[in-house]
């Protein structure tokens, strides 16, 4: 069963990379295309920092953080003490997202972002960021509401 989770993480990273490839080969930096008008659009940006372009240009730090995070996620994923589906799913989504952004950082020295929410003022992000967010929410929900019951 654990192999299935790793395959899902790989599929998340692959989907992220596929969309980034599509954007990089079909858009110019800064170009905007409505996908669902009023809801979201694709806007091609290059981000050499973290969320909100924090720590811009500190790529070595993101390599270290990513590798440590992957190690921590894998430790908890393979630890038999943590077997709840919600916790495991959160770890898998987080792992897929971390790998998706790490591939960009290693290959391009920046991360490609493209998803812009048009109904709210929010930073442009990518599928990997979305996967990390969903994963962390699932992990927190498990820790806050379920772990105590287990």
Coordinates of N, CA, C and O in Angstrom, one line a residue:
X1 N 0.8 -1.2 0.0 CA 0.0 0.0 0.0 C 0.9 1.3 0.0 O 0.4 2.3 -0.6
X2 N 2.0 1.2 0.7 CA 2.8 2.4 0.7 C 3.4 2.8 -0.6 O 3.6 4.0 -0.9
X3 N 3.6 1.9 -1.5 CA 4.0 2.2 -2.9 C 3.0 3.0 -3.6 O 3.4 3.9 -4.4
X4 N 1.7 2.7 -3.4 CA 0.7 3.5 -4.1 C 0.8 5.0 -3.7 O 0.6 5.8 -4.6
X5 N 1.0 5.3 -2.5 CA 1.2 6.6 -2.0 C 2.3 7.3 -2.7 O 2.2 8.5 -3.1
X6 N 3.4 6.6 -2.8 CA 4.6 7.2 -3.5 C 4.3 7.4 -5.0 O 4.8 8.4 -5.6
X7 N 3.5 6.5 -5.6 CA 3.1 6.7 -7.0 C 2.3 8.0 -7.1 O 2.4 8.8 -8.1
X8 N 1.4 8.1 -6.2 CA 0.5 9.3 -6.2 C 1.3 10.6 -6.0 O 1.1 11.6 -6.8
X9 N 2.3 10.6 -5.2 CA 3.2 11.7 -5.0 C 3.9 12.0 -6.3 O 4.1 13.2 -6.7
X10 N 4.4 11.0 -7.0 CA 5.1 11.1 -8.3 C 4.1 11.7 -9.3 O 4.5 12.6 -10.1
X11 N 2.9 11.3 -9.3 CA 1.9 11.8 -10.3 C 1.6 13.3 -10.0 O 1.4 14.0 -10.9
X12 N 1.5 13.6 -8.7 CA 1.3 15.1 -8.4 C 2.5 15.9 -8.9 O 2.3 16.9 -9.6
X13 N 3.7 15.4 -8.7 CA 4.9 16.2 -9.2 C 4.9 16.2 -10.7 O 5.2 17.2 -11.3
X14 N 4.5 15.1 -11.3 CA 4.4 15.0 -12.8 C 3.4 16.0 -13.4 O 3.6 16.7 -14.4
X15 N 2.2 16.0 -12.7 CA 1.2 16.9 -13.2 C 1.6 18.4 -13.1 O 1.4 19.2 -14.0
X16 N 2.3 18.7 -11.9 CA 2.8 20.0 -11.7 C 3.8 20.4 -12.8 O 3.8 21.4 -13.4
X17 N 4.7 19.5 -13.1 CA 5.8 19.7 -14.1 C 5.2 19.8 -15.5 O 5.6 20.6 -16.3
X18 N 4.1 19.0 -15.8 CA 3.5 19.1 -17.1 C 2.8 20.4 -17.3 O 2.9 21.0 -18.4
X19 N 2.1 21.0 -16.3 CA 1.5 22.3 -16.4 C 2.6 23.4 -16.5 O 2.4 24.3 -17.4
X20 N 3.6 23.3 -15.8 CA 4.7 24.2 -15.9 C 5.3 24.2 -17.2 O 5.6 25.3 -17.8
X21 N 5.5 23.0 -17.8 CA 6.1 22.9 -19.1 C 5.2 23.6 -20.2 O 5.6 24.3 -21.1
X22 N 3.9 23.3 -20.0 CA 2.9 23.9 -21.0 C 3.0 25.4 -20.9 O 3.0 26.1 -21.9
X23 N 3.0 26.0 -19.7 CA 3.0 27.4 -19.5 C 4.3 28.0 -20.1 O 4.3 29.0 -20.8
X24 N 5.4 27.4 -19.7 CA 6.7 27.9 -20.2 C 6.9 27.8 -21.7 O 7.6 28.7 -22.3
X25 N 6.3 26.9 -22.4 CA 6.4 26.8 -23.8 C 5.3 27.5 -24.6 O 5.5 27.6 -25.8
X26 N 4.3 27.9 -24.0 CA 3.2 28.6 -24.7 C 2.9 30.0 -24.3 O 2.1 30.7 -24.9
X27 N 3.5 30.5 -23.2 CA 3.3 31.8 -22.7 C 4.6 32.6 -22.6 O 5.7 32.0 -22.4
X28 N 4.5 33.9 -22.7 CA 5.7 34.7 -22.4 C 5.6 35.1 -20.9 O 4.5 35.2 -20.4
X29 N 6.7 35.4 -20.3 CA 6.7 35.8 -18.9 C 5.8 37.0 -18.8 O 5.9 38.0 -19.5
X30 N 4.9 37.0 -17.8 CA 3.9 38.1 -17.6 C 2.6 38.0 -18.4 O 1.7 38.7 -18.1
X31 N 2.6 37.1 -19.3 CA 1.4 36.9 -20.2 C 0.3 36.3 -19.4 O 0.5 35.4 -18.6
X32 N -1.0 36.8 -19.6 CA -2.1 36.4 -18.8 C -3.2 35.9 -19.8 O -3.4 36.5 -20.9
X33 N -3.8 34.8 -19.4 CA -4.9 34.2 -20.2 C -6.0 33.8 -19.2 O -5.8 33.0 -18.3
X34 N -7.2 34.3 -19.5 CA -8.4 33.9 -18.7 C -8.6 32.4 -18.9 O -8.7 31.9 -20.0
X35 N -8.8 31.6 -17.8 CA -9.2 30.2 -17.9 C -10.7 30.2 -17.6 O -11.5 29.6 -18.4
X36 N -11.1 30.7 -16.5 CA -12.5 30.9 -16.1 C -12.7 32.3 -15.7 O -12.4 32.7 -14.6
X37 N -13.1 33.2 -16.6 CA -13.2 34.6 -16.3 C -13.9 34.9 -15.0 O -14.9 34.4 -14.7
X38 N -13.2 35.8 -14.3 CA -13.7 36.2 -13.0 C -13.3 35.2 -11.9 O -13.4 35.5 -10.7
X39 N -12.9 34.0 -12.2 CA -12.5 33.0 -11.2 C -11.0 32.8 -11.2 O -10.4 33.1 -10.2
X40 N -10.4 32.4 -12.3 CA -9.0 32.3 -12.3 C -8.4 32.4 -13.7 O -9.1 32.1 -14.7
X41 N -7.2 32.7 -13.8 CA -6.5 32.9 -15.1 C -5.1 32.3 -14.9 O -4.6 32.0 -13.8
X42 N -4.4 32.1 -16.0 CA -3.0 31.7 -16.0 C -2.1 32.9 -16.3 O -2.4 33.6 -17.3
X43 N -1.2 33.1 -15.4 CA -0.2 34.2 -15.6 C 1.1 33.7 -15.3 O 1.4 33.2 -14.2
X44 N 2.0 33.7 -16.3 CA 3.3 33.1 -16.2 C 4.3 34.0 -15.5 O 4.6 35.1 -15.9
X45 N 4.7 33.6 -14.3 CA 5.7 34.3 -13.6 C 6.9 33.4 -13.1 O 6.6 32.1 -13.0
X46 N 8.0 33.9 -13.0 CA 9.2 33.2 -12.4 C 9.4 33.7 -11.0 O 9.5 34.8 -10.8
X47 N 9.5 32.7 -10.1 CA 9.7 33.0 -8.7 C 10.9 32.4 -8.2 O 11.1 31.2 -8.1
X48 N 11.9 33.2 -7.8 CA 13.2 32.7 -7.3 C 13.2 32.8 -5.7 O 14.3 32.7 -5.2
X49 N 12.1 32.9 -5.1 CA 12.0 32.9 -3.7 C 11.0 31.9 -3.2 O 10.7 30.9 -3.9
X50 N 10.4 32.1 -2.0 CA 9.4 31.2 -1.5 C 8.0 31.9 -1.8 O 8.0 32.8 -2.6
X51 N 7.0 31.6 -1.0 CA 5.7 32.2 -1.2 C 5.9 33.8 -1.0 O 6.7 34.2 -0.2
X52 N 5.2 34.5 -1.8 CA 5.3 36.0 -1.8 C 6.7 36.4 -2.1 O 7.1 37.5 -1.8
X53 N 7.5 35.6 -2.8 CA 8.8 35.9 -3.2 C 9.8 36.2 -2.0 O 10.7 36.9 -2.1
X54 N 9.4 35.6 -0.9 CA 10.2 35.8 0.3 C 11.6 35.1 0.1 O 11.7 34.0 -0.5
X55 N 12.6 35.6 0.6 CA 14.0 35.1 0.5 C 14.4 34.9 -0.9 O 15.1 33.9 -1.3
X56 N 14.1 35.9 -1.7 CA 14.4 35.8 -3.2 C 15.9 35.6 -3.4 O 16.7 36.2 -2.7
X57 N 16.2 34.7 -4.2 CA 17.6 34.4 -4.6 C 18.4 33.5 -3.7 O 19.5 33.2 -3.9
X58 N 17.7 33.0 -2.6 CA 18.4 32.2 -1.6 C 18.2 30.7 -1.9 O 17.7 29.9 -1.1
X59 N 18.6 30.3 -3.2 CA 18.3 29.0 -3.7 C 18.9 27.9 -2.8 O 18.3 26.9 -2.6
X60 N 20.1 28.1 -2.3 CA 20.7 27.1 -1.5 C 19.9 26.7 -0.2 O 19.8 25.6 0.2
X61 N 19.2 27.8 0.3 CA 18.4 27.5 1.5 C 17.2 26.7 1.1 O 16.8 25.8 1.9
X62 N 16.6 26.9 -0.1 CA 15.4 26.1 -0.5 C 15.8 24.7 -0.8 O 15.0 23.8 -0.6
X63 N 17.1 24.5 -1.3 CA 17.5 23.1 -1.5 C 17.6 22.4 -0.1 O 17.1 21.2 0.0
X64 N 18.2 23.0 0.8 CA 18.3 22.4 2.2 C 17.0 22.1 2.8 O 16.7 21.0 3.3
X65 N 16.1 23.1 2.8 CA 14.8 23.0 3.4 C 14.0 21.9 2.7 O 13.3 21.1 3.3
X66 N 14.0 21.8 1.3 CA 13.3 20.8 0.6 C 13.8 19.4 0.9 O 13.0 18.5 1.1
X67 N 15.1 19.2 1.0 CA 15.7 17.9 1.3 C 15.3 17.5 2.7 O 15.0 16.3 3.0
X68 N 15.4 18.4 3.7 CA 15.0 18.1 5.1 C 13.5 17.7 5.1 O 13.1 16.8 5.7
X69 N 12.7 18.5 4.4 CA 11.2 18.3 4.4 C 10.9 16.9 3.8 O 10.1 16.2 4.3
X70 N 11.6 16.6 2.7 CA 11.4 15.3 2.1 C 11.7 14.2 3.1 O 11.0 13.2 3.2
X71 N 12.8 14.3 3.8 CA 13.3 13.3 4.8 C 12.3 13.2 5.9 O 11.9 12.1 6.3
X72 N 11.7 14.3 6.4 CA 10.8 14.3 7.5 C 9.5 13.6 7.0 O 8.9 12.8 7.7
X73 N 9.0 14.0 5.8 CA 7.8 13.4 5.3 C 7.9 11.9 5.1 O 7.0 11.1 5.5
X74 N 9.0 11.5 4.6 CA 9.2 10.0 4.4 C 9.4 9.3 5.7 O 8.9 8.2 5.8
X75 N 10.0 9.9 6.7 CA 10.1 9.3 8.0 C 8.7 9.0 8.5 O 8.4 7.9 9.0
X76 N 7.8 10.0 8.5 CA 6.5 9.8 9.1 C 5.6 8.9 8.2 O 4.8 8.1 8.7
X77 N 5.8 9.0 6.9 CA 5.1 8.1 6.0 C 5.4 6.6 6.2 O 4.5 5.8 6.1
X78 N 6.6 6.3 6.4 CA 7.0 4.9 6.6 C 6.9 4.4 8.1 O 7.1 3.3 8.3
X79 N 6.7 5.3 9.0 CA 6.6 5.0 10.4 C 5.2 4.3 10.7 O 4.2 4.9 10.4
X80 N 5.2 3.1 11.1 CA 4.0 2.3 11.3 C 3.1 2.9 12.4 O 1.9 2.7 12.4
X81 N 3.6 3.8 13.3 CA 2.8 4.4 14.3 C 1.8 5.4 13.7 O 0.7 5.6 14.3
X82 N 2.1 5.9 12.5 CA 1.2 6.9 11.9 C 0.5 6.2 10.7 O 1.1 6.2 9.6
X83 N -0.6 5.6 10.9 CA -1.3 4.9 9.8 C -2.6 5.4 9.3 O -3.2 4.9 8.4
X84 N -3.1 6.5 9.9 CA -4.4 7.0 9.6 C -4.3 7.5 8.1 O -3.4 8.2 7.7
X85 N -5.4 7.2 7.4 CA -5.5 7.6 5.9 C -5.3 9.1 5.7 O -4.7 9.6 4.8
X86 N -5.9 9.9 6.7 CA -5.8 11.4 6.5 C -4.4 11.9 6.6 O -4.0 12.7 5.9
X87 N -3.7 11.4 7.6 CA -2.3 11.8 7.8 C -1.4 11.4 6.7 O -0.7 12.2 6.1
X88 N -1.6 10.1 6.2 CA -0.8 9.6 5.1 C -1.1 10.4 3.8 O -0.2 10.7 3.1
X89 N -2.4 10.7 3.6 CA -2.7 11.4 2.4 C -2.1 12.8 2.4 O -1.6 13.3 1.4
X90 N -2.2 13.5 3.6 CA -1.5 14.8 3.7 C 0.0 14.7 3.4 O 0.5 15.6 2.8
X91 N 0.6 13.7 3.9 CA 2.0 13.5 3.7 C 2.3 13.3 2.2 O 3.3 13.9 1.7
X92 N 1.5 12.6 1.5 CA 1.7 12.3 0.1 C 1.5 13.5 -0.7 O 2.3 13.8 -1.6
X93 N 0.5 14.3 -0.5 CA 0.3 15.6 -1.2 C 1.4 16.5 -0.9 O 1.9 17.2 -1.9
X94 N 1.9 16.6 0.3 CA 3.0 17.5 0.6 C 4.2 17.0 -0.1 O 5.0 17.9 -0.7
X95 N 4.5 15.8 -0.1 CA 5.7 15.2 -0.8 C 5.7 15.5 -2.2 O 6.7 16.0 -2.8
X96 N 4.5 15.3 -2.9 CA 4.4 15.6 -4.3 C 4.7 17.0 -4.7 O 5.4 17.4 -5.6
X97 N 4.2 17.9 -3.8 CA 4.4 19.3 -4.0 C 5.8 19.8 -3.8 O 6.3 20.6 -4.6
X98 N 6.4 19.3 -2.8 CA 7.8 19.6 -2.5 C 8.7 19.2 -3.7 O 9.5 19.9 -4.1
X99 N 8.5 18.0 -4.2 CA 9.3 17.4 -5.3 C 9.0 18.3 -6.5 O 10.0 18.6 -7.2
X100 N 7.8 18.6 -6.8 CA 7.5 19.4 -8.0 C 8.2 20.8 -8.0 O 8.8 21.2 -9.0
X101 N 8.2 21.5 -6.9 CA 9.0 22.7 -6.8 C 10.5 22.5 -6.7 O 11.2 23.3 -7.3
X102 N 10.9 21.5 -6.1 CA 12.4 21.2 -6.1 C 12.9 20.9 -7.5 O 14.0 21.4 -7.8
X103 N 12.2 20.2 -8.3 CA 12.6 20.0 -9.7 C 12.9 21.3 -10.4 O 13.9 21.5 -11.0
X104 N 11.9 22.3 -10.2 CA 12.1 23.6 -10.8 C 13.4 24.2 -10.3 O 14.2 24.8 -11.1
X105 N 13.5 24.2 -9.0 CA 14.7 24.9 -8.4 C 16.0 24.3 -8.8 O 17.0 25.0 -9.1
X106 N 16.1 23.0 -9.0 CA 17.3 22.4 -9.4 C 17.6 22.6 -10.9 O 18.7 22.9 -11.3
X107 N 16.5 22.5 -11.7 CA 16.7 22.6 -13.1 C 16.7 24.1 -13.6 O 17.5 24.4 -14.5
X108 N 15.9 24.9 -13.1 CA 15.7 26.3 -13.6 C 16.3 27.4 -12.7 O 16.5 28.5 -13.2
X109 N 16.5 27.1 -11.5 CA 17.0 28.0 -10.5 C 15.9 29.0 -10.1 O 16.2 30.1 -9.5
X110 N 14.7 28.7 -10.4 CA 13.5 29.5 -10.0 C 12.3 28.5 -10.1 O 12.4 27.4 -10.7
X111 N 11.1 28.9 -9.6 CA 9.9 28.1 -9.7 C 8.9 28.8 -10.6 O 8.8 30.0 -10.5
X112 N 8.3 28.1 -11.5 CA 7.3 28.6 -12.4 C 6.0 28.6 -11.6 O 5.5 27.6 -11.1
X113 N 5.3 29.8 -11.6 CA 4.0 30.0 -11.0 C 3.1 30.4 -12.1 O 3.5 31.1 -13.0
X114 N 1.8 30.1 -12.0 CA 0.9 30.4 -13.1 C -0.6 30.6 -12.7 O -1.3 31.2 -13.4
X115 N -1.0 30.1 -11.6 CA -2.4 30.2 -11.2 C -2.7 31.5 -10.5 O -2.1 31.7 -9.4
X116 N -3.6 32.3 -11.1 CA -3.9 33.5 -10.5 C -5.4 33.5 -10.2 O -6.2 33.3 -11.1
X117 N -5.8 33.7 -8.9 CA -7.2 33.8 -8.5 C -7.7 35.2 -8.8 O -7.1 36.2 -8.3
X118 N -8.7 35.4 -9.7 CA -9.1 36.7 -10.1 C -10.2 37.3 -9.2 O -10.5 38.5 -9.3
X119 N -10.8 36.5 -8.3 CA -11.8 37.0 -7.4 C -11.3 37.5 -6.1 O -12.1 38.0 -5.3
X120 N -10.0 37.4 -5.8 CA -9.4 37.8 -4.6 C -8.0 38.2 -4.9 O -7.3 37.7 -5.8
X121 N -7.4 39.1 -4.1 CA -6.1 39.6 -4.2 C -5.2 38.5 -3.5 O -5.1 38.5 -2.3
X122 N -4.5 37.7 -4.3 CA -3.7 36.6 -3.8 C -2.5 36.4 -4.7 O -2.6 36.7 -5.9
X123 N -1.4 35.9 -4.2 CA -0.2 35.7 -5.0 C -0.5 34.6 -6.0 O -1.3 33.7 -5.8
X124 N 0.3 34.7 -7.1 CA 0.2 33.6 -8.2 C 0.9 32.4 -7.6 O 2.0 32.5 -7.0
X125 N 0.4 31.2 -7.9 CA 1.0 30.0 -7.4 C 0.9 28.9 -8.4 O 0.5 29.1 -9.6
X126 N 1.3 27.7 -8.1 CA 1.3 26.6 -9.0 C 0.6 25.3 -8.4 O 0.2 25.4 -7.2
X127 N 0.6 24.2 -9.1 CA 0.0 23.0 -8.6 C 0.7 22.4 -7.4 O 0.1 21.9 -6.5
X128 N 2.1 22.5 -7.4 CA 2.9 22.0 -6.3 C 2.5 22.8 -5.0 O 2.3 22.2 -4.0
X129 N 2.4 24.1 -5.1 CA 2.0 24.9 -4.0 C 0.6 24.4 -3.5 O 0.4 24.3 -2.3
X130 N -0.3 24.2 -4.4 CA -1.7 23.7 -4.0 C -1.6 22.4 -3.3 O -2.3 22.2 -2.3
X131 N -0.8 21.5 -3.8 CA -0.7 20.1 -3.2 C -0.1 20.3 -1.8 O -0.6 19.6 -0.9
X132 N 0.9 21.1 -1.6 CA 1.5 21.3 -0.3 C 0.4 21.9 0.6 O 0.3 21.4 1.8
X133 N -0.3 22.8 0.2 CA -1.4 23.4 1.0 C -2.4 22.4 1.4 O -2.8 22.3 2.6
X134 N -2.9 21.6 0.5 CA -3.9 20.6 0.8 C -3.3 19.6 1.8 O -3.9 19.2 2.7
X135 N -2.1 19.2 1.5 CA -1.4 18.2 2.4 C -1.3 18.7 3.8 O -1.6 18.0 4.8
X136 N -0.8 20.0 4.0 CA -0.7 20.5 5.3 C -2.0 20.7 6.0 O -2.1 20.4 7.2
X137 N -3.1 21.1 5.3 CA -4.4 21.2 5.9 C -4.8 19.8 6.4 O -5.4 19.7 7.5
X138 N -4.6 18.7 5.6 CA -5.0 17.4 6.0 C -4.2 17.0 7.2 O -4.8 16.4 8.2
X139 N -2.9 17.2 7.3 CA -2.1 16.9 8.4 C -2.6 17.6 9.7 O -2.7 17.0 10.7
X140 N -2.9 18.9 9.5 CA -3.3 19.7 10.7 C -4.7 19.2 11.1 O -5.0 19.1 12.3
X141 N -5.6 18.9 10.2 CA -6.9 18.3 10.6 C -6.7 17.0 11.4 O -7.4 16.8 12.4
X142 N -5.9 16.2 10.9 CA -5.6 14.9 11.6 C -5.1 15.2 13.0 O -5.6 14.7 14.0
X143 N -4.1 16.1 13.1 CA -3.4 16.4 14.4 C -4.4 17.0 15.4 O -4.4 16.8 16.6
X144 N -5.3 17.9 14.9 CA -6.2 18.7 15.7 C -7.4 17.9 16.1 O -7.9 18.0 17.3
X145 N -7.9 17.0 15.2 CA -9.2 16.4 15.5 C -9.2 14.9 15.6 O -10.1 14.3 16.2
X146 N -8.2 14.2 15.1 CA -8.3 12.8 15.0 C -7.2 12.1 15.9 O -7.5 11.1 16.6
X147 N -6.1 12.7 15.9 CA -5.0 12.0 16.6 C -5.3 11.7 18.1 O -5.0 10.7 18.6
X148 N -6.0 12.7 18.7 CA -6.4 12.5 20.1 C -7.3 11.3 20.3 O -7.3 10.6 21.3
X149 N -8.1 11.0 19.3 CA -9.0 9.8 19.4 C -8.3 8.5 19.2 O -8.7 7.5 19.7
X150 N -7.2 8.6 18.3 CA -6.4 7.4 18.1 C -5.7 7.1 19.3 O -5.0 6.4 19.7

